[in-house]
Coordinates of C-alpha atoms and ligand atoms in Angstrom, one line a residue:
M4 CA -40.9 71.5 53.4
S5 CA -44.4 72.7 54.2
Q6 CA -45.1 76.4 54.7
R7 CA -44.5 77.7 58.2
V8 CA -47.5 79.1 60.1
F9 CA -47.3 81.8 62.7
R10 CA -50.1 83.4 64.7
F11 CA -50.9 86.6 66.5
A12 CA -53.5 85.8 69.2
P13 CA -54.8 88.8 71.0
S14 CA -57.6 88.8 73.6
P15 CA -60.3 91.3 72.5
N16 CA -60.8 92.7 76.0
G17 CA -59.2 96.0 75.4
A18 CA -57.4 98.1 72.8
L19 CA -54.0 97.0 71.3
H20 CA -51.1 98.9 72.7
L21 CA -47.5 99.3 71.5
G22 CA -46.5 96.0 73.0
H23 CA -49.1 94.1 71.1
A24 CA -48.1 95.9 67.9
Y25 CA -44.5 94.8 68.5
S26 CA -45.6 91.2 68.9
A27 CA -47.9 91.3 65.9
L28 CA -45.1 92.9 63.8
R29 CA -42.5 90.3 64.9
N30 CA -44.9 87.4 63.9
Y31 CA -45.7 89.1 60.6
E32 CA -42.0 89.8 59.7
L33 CA -40.8 86.4 60.7
A34 CA -43.5 84.8 58.6
Q35 CA -42.7 86.9 55.6
E36 CA -38.9 86.2 56.0
C37 CA -39.4 82.5 55.6
G38 CA -42.3 82.6 53.0
G39 CA -44.7 81.6 55.7
V40 CA -48.1 82.9 56.8
M41 CA -49.4 84.7 59.9
L42 CA -52.9 83.9 61.2
L43 CA -54.9 86.1 63.4
R44 CA -56.8 84.3 66.3
M45 CA -59.1 86.0 68.7
E46 CA -58.7 84.6 72.2
D47 CA -62.1 85.5 73.5
I48 CA -63.0 82.7 75.9
D49 CA -63.8 85.4 78.5
T50 CA -67.1 86.2 76.9
V51 CA -67.9 88.9 79.4
R52 CA -64.8 91.0 79.0
C53 CA -64.2 90.4 75.3
T54 CA -66.5 92.3 72.9
P55 CA -67.0 92.5 69.2
Q56 CA -66.2 96.3 69.4
F57 CA -62.7 95.5 70.8
E58 CA -62.3 92.8 68.1
Q59 CA -63.2 95.3 65.4
R60 CA -60.7 97.9 66.8
I61 CA -57.9 95.3 66.8
V62 CA -58.6 94.4 63.2
E63 CA -58.5 98.1 62.3
D64 CA -55.3 98.8 64.2
L65 CA -53.5 95.8 62.6
H66 CA -54.6 96.8 59.1
W67 CA -53.5 100.4 59.8
L68 CA -50.0 98.9 60.6
G69 CA -50.1 97.2 57.3
I70 CA -50.6 93.7 58.6
T71 CA -52.7 91.2 56.7
W72 CA -53.8 87.6 57.3
P73 CA -55.9 84.9 55.6
E74 CA -59.6 84.8 56.5
P75 CA -61.5 83.5 58.3
V76 CA -60.1 84.5 61.7
R77 CA -60.5 81.8 64.3
R78 CA -62.6 83.0 67.2
Q79 CA -62.2 80.8 70.3
S80 CA -65.7 81.4 71.5
D81 CA -67.0 79.7 68.3
H82 CA -65.1 76.5 69.2
F83 CA -65.9 75.6 72.7
E84 CA -66.8 72.1 71.5
D85 CA -63.1 71.4 70.5
Y86 CA -62.0 72.3 74.0
R87 CA -64.7 70.3 75.7
N88 CA -63.6 67.3 73.7
A89 CA -60.0 67.8 74.8
L90 CA -61.0 68.1 78.4
A91 CA -63.1 64.9 78.1
R92 CA -59.9 63.1 77.0
L93 CA -58.0 64.3 80.0
Q94 CA -61.0 63.3 82.2
E95 CA -61.0 59.8 80.7
M96 CA -57.3 59.6 81.6
G97 CA -58.2 60.5 85.2
L98 CA -56.0 63.6 85.1
V99 CA -58.5 66.3 86.0
Y100 CA -60.7 66.9 89.1
P101 CA -63.3 69.4 90.1
A102 CA -62.0 71.9 92.6
F103 CA -64.4 73.8 94.7
L104 CA -62.4 76.4 96.8
T105 CA -63.2 80.0 95.8
R106 CA -60.3 82.5 95.4
R107 CA -60.9 83.8 98.8
Q108 CA -60.9 80.3 100.4
I109 CA -57.7 79.5 98.6
R110 CA -56.1 82.7 100.0
D111 CA -57.3 82.1 103.6
K112 CA -56.2 78.4 103.5
V113 CA -52.8 79.3 102.2
N114 CA -52.4 82.1 104.8
E115 CA -53.4 79.9 107.7
T116 CA -51.3 76.9 106.7
D117 CA -47.9 78.0 105.8
K118 CA -46.2 81.2 104.7
K119 CA -43.9 79.3 102.4
W120 CA -46.7 77.8 100.4
P121 CA -45.5 77.1 96.8
R122 CA -46.4 79.7 94.2
D123 CA -46.5 79.5 90.5
P124 CA -44.3 81.5 88.2
D125 CA -46.9 84.3 88.1
G126 CA -47.0 84.4 91.9
A127 CA -50.3 82.7 92.6
P128 CA -50.4 80.0 95.3
H129 CA -50.6 76.4 94.3
Y130 CA -54.1 75.0 94.8
P131 CA -54.3 74.0 98.5
G132 CA -57.5 71.9 98.3
D133 CA -57.5 68.1 98.4
E134 CA -60.4 67.2 96.2
R135 CA -58.1 65.2 93.9
L136 CA -58.3 62.6 96.6
L137 CA -62.1 62.4 96.7
P138 CA -63.8 59.2 95.5
E139 CA -65.7 59.5 92.2
R140 CA -69.1 59.2 94.0
K141 CA -68.3 62.2 96.3
R142 CA -67.1 64.3 93.3
L143 CA -70.4 63.7 91.5
E144 CA -72.3 64.5 94.6
L145 CA -70.5 67.8 94.9
I146 CA -70.9 68.6 91.2
S147 CA -74.6 68.0 91.4
S148 CA -75.0 70.2 94.5
G149 CA -74.7 73.2 92.1
L150 CA -71.6 74.7 93.7
P151 CA -69.3 76.5 91.3
F152 CA -66.0 74.7 90.6
A153 CA -63.0 74.6 88.3
W154 CA -61.5 71.6 86.5
R155 CA -57.9 71.4 87.6
L156 CA -55.1 69.2 86.3
D157 CA -53.7 66.8 88.7
M158 CA -50.2 68.0 88.0
Q159 CA -48.3 65.2 89.8
K160 CA -50.2 62.5 88.0
A161 CA -50.0 64.3 84.7
C162 CA -46.2 64.7 85.0
A163 CA -45.8 61.0 85.9
I164 CA -47.8 60.0 82.8
A165 CA -46.0 62.5 80.5
G166 CA -42.7 61.0 81.5
S167 CA -39.3 62.7 81.5
A168 CA -37.4 64.7 78.8
L169 CA -40.2 67.2 78.3
T170 CA -38.4 70.1 76.6
W171 CA -38.9 72.8 74.0
R172 CA -36.8 74.5 71.4
E173 CA -36.5 78.2 72.2
S174 CA -35.3 80.4 69.4
G175 CA -35.8 83.6 71.3
N176 CA -35.1 83.8 75.0
G177 CA -36.8 83.7 78.4
P178 CA -36.9 86.5 80.9
D179 CA -33.5 85.3 82.3
G180 CA -31.9 84.8 78.9
Q181 CA -32.8 81.1 78.6
T182 CA -32.4 79.9 75.1
G183 CA -31.9 76.7 73.0
L184 CA -33.3 73.5 74.4
I185 CA -35.3 74.3 77.5
D186 CA -36.4 71.8 80.2
A187 CA -40.1 72.2 80.8
E188 CA -41.0 72.5 84.5
P189 CA -44.8 72.2 84.5
E190 CA -44.8 71.1 88.2
R191 CA -43.9 74.7 89.1
W192 CA -47.5 75.6 88.2
G193 CA -49.3 73.2 90.6
D194 CA -52.8 72.0 89.6
V195 CA -53.6 74.6 86.9
I196 CA -57.2 75.3 85.9
L197 CA -58.2 73.8 82.6
A198 CA -61.8 74.7 82.6
R199 CA -64.6 76.1 84.8
K200 CA -68.1 75.0 85.4
D201 CA -69.4 77.7 83.0
T202 CA -66.5 78.1 80.6
P203 CA -65.4 74.7 79.1
T204 CA -61.8 75.9 78.7
S205 CA -58.9 78.0 80.0
Y206 CA -56.1 79.9 78.3
H207 CA -53.7 76.9 78.6
L208 CA -56.1 74.4 77.2
S209 CA -57.5 76.4 74.3
V210 CA -54.1 77.7 73.2
V211 CA -52.6 74.2 72.8
I212 CA -55.7 72.9 71.0
D213 CA -55.8 75.8 68.6
D214 CA -52.1 75.8 67.9
A215 CA -52.5 72.1 66.9
L216 CA -55.7 72.6 64.9
Q217 CA -54.3 75.6 63.0
E218 CA -51.1 73.7 62.4
I219 CA -49.0 76.5 64.0
S220 CA -45.3 75.7 63.4
D221 CA -44.0 78.8 65.2
V222 CA -45.3 80.4 68.4
V223 CA -43.9 83.9 68.8
R224 CA -45.0 85.8 71.9
G225 CA -43.8 87.9 74.9
H226 CA -41.5 86.9 77.8
D227 CA -44.6 87.0 80.1
L228 CA -45.7 83.7 78.6
F229 CA -42.3 82.0 78.6
H230 CA -43.1 79.9 81.8
A231 CA -46.6 79.0 80.6
T232 CA -44.9 77.1 77.7
S233 CA -44.0 74.4 80.3
V234 CA -47.8 73.8 80.8
H235 CA -48.4 73.9 77.1
R236 CA -45.7 71.3 76.4
L237 CA -47.2 69.0 79.1
L238 CA -50.7 69.3 77.6
Q239 CA -49.3 68.7 74.1
R240 CA -47.6 65.5 75.3
L241 CA -50.7 64.3 77.1
L242 CA -53.0 65.0 74.2
N243 CA -50.6 63.7 71.6
L244 CA -50.3 67.1 69.8
P245 CA -47.3 68.3 67.7
E246 CA -44.6 70.5 69.3
P247 CA -44.2 74.0 67.7
N248 CA -41.0 76.0 67.8
Y249 CA -41.2 78.7 70.4
R250 CA -39.7 82.2 70.3
H251 CA -40.3 84.5 73.2
H252 CA -39.5 88.2 72.8
R253 CA -38.8 91.1 75.1
L254 CA -41.7 93.2 76.4
L255 CA -41.9 96.9 75.7
T256 CA -42.1 99.0 78.8
D257 CA -43.3 102.5 79.8
E258 CA -41.2 105.4 81.0
S259 CA -41.1 103.9 84.5
G260 CA -39.9 100.6 83.2
R261 CA -43.3 98.9 83.7
K262 CA -44.7 96.4 81.2
L263 CA -47.4 98.1 79.1
S264 CA -50.9 97.1 80.0
K265 CA -54.3 97.5 78.4
S266 CA -55.1 100.2 80.9
S267 CA -52.0 102.3 79.9
G268 CA -54.3 104.1 77.4
D269 CA -51.7 106.5 76.0
T270 CA -49.8 103.7 74.3
A271 CA -52.9 102.4 72.6
I272 CA -52.4 102.2 68.9
G273 CA -55.6 104.3 68.4
A274 CA -54.4 107.0 70.7
L275 CA -51.0 107.2 69.0
R276 CA -52.8 107.5 65.7
E277 CA -54.9 110.3 67.0
R278 CA -51.8 112.0 68.3
G279 CA -50.7 112.2 64.6
L280 CA -48.2 109.4 64.5
T281 CA -48.0 107.5 61.3
A282 CA -47.9 103.7 61.1
E283 CA -44.2 104.0 60.1
N284 CA -43.6 106.0 63.3
V285 CA -45.2 103.3 65.4
I286 CA -43.3 100.5 63.6
Q287 CA -40.1 102.4 64.3
K288 CA -40.9 102.9 67.9
C289 CA -41.5 99.1 68.2
K290 CA -38.2 98.4 66.6
T291 CA -36.2 100.6 68.8
G292 CA -38.2 99.8 71.8
A293 CA -38.6 103.5 72.3
R294 CA -40.5 104.5 75.4
I295 CA -43.5 106.6 74.8
Ligands
LIG3 N1 -54.1 85.8 74.2 C1 -52.8 85.9 74.8 C2 -52.6 87.4 75.2 O1 -53.3 88.3 74.6 C3 -51.7 85.5 74.0 C4 -51.6 84.0 73.9 C5 -50.4 83.5 73.2 O2 -49.7 84.1 72.4 O3 -50.1 82.3 73.4 O4 -51.8 87.7 76.0

């Protein structure tokens, strides 16, 4: 059997906190247990918020924790061409369309139409525009008018093409304890964004392309991304990409029970180090889920 490949994939738009350390350590440990390898991937498609300085700090924090990985590290911003090609395939299949409503227009439209408008698992309203119905000529006209837009997946059509029995194997669990063979429910997300006029990709698209290109066998990440796996399985099916094993893990919380965020500075690994904690202390806190 070939070697199993795990990955830790932070976005360098802030400092790593205890929750990230937990995820990185889980990946690293699981890889070591099975004689596999853990890759580091920088998910920096947001070239405004992601910086080389944050990237450098992430590398330092992970090394301080004793985590190592093979070089070179894949940096998503170096590979926009790969995502552009994948988007082009979905365009050829007639599965994406340019959507022109701004965030504000989406909110207003949803408010004025119906209070029970469907929402995705993260709470955002499904896209209420109807550009998916526009004839090609009109789409091109709008694109050339220079208006900003996002490439959205026509979810209904995509699900129809993907067919039924879209599942994944969950070795961890979801936020509600889901485990084992999970039915993917991508339709819960509505017409997700796959790229923008100025950024040729989105989190969903780049993550599935990279997991395939890097031959990731095991995706280990937090509960917050459990439902996103439905979209990832759909894109894998549409683009003919292999299916990794998935393992979602609990999220560490702060004293008030809230998920740690990049703004909760006191749980940043660097801040803990400055407070005199050793790497061993931090690893122990991750293991026990101790609140800081
Ligand atoms: N880049 C994502 C994050 O920092 C993680 C993506 C993933 O593990 O699939 O939350």
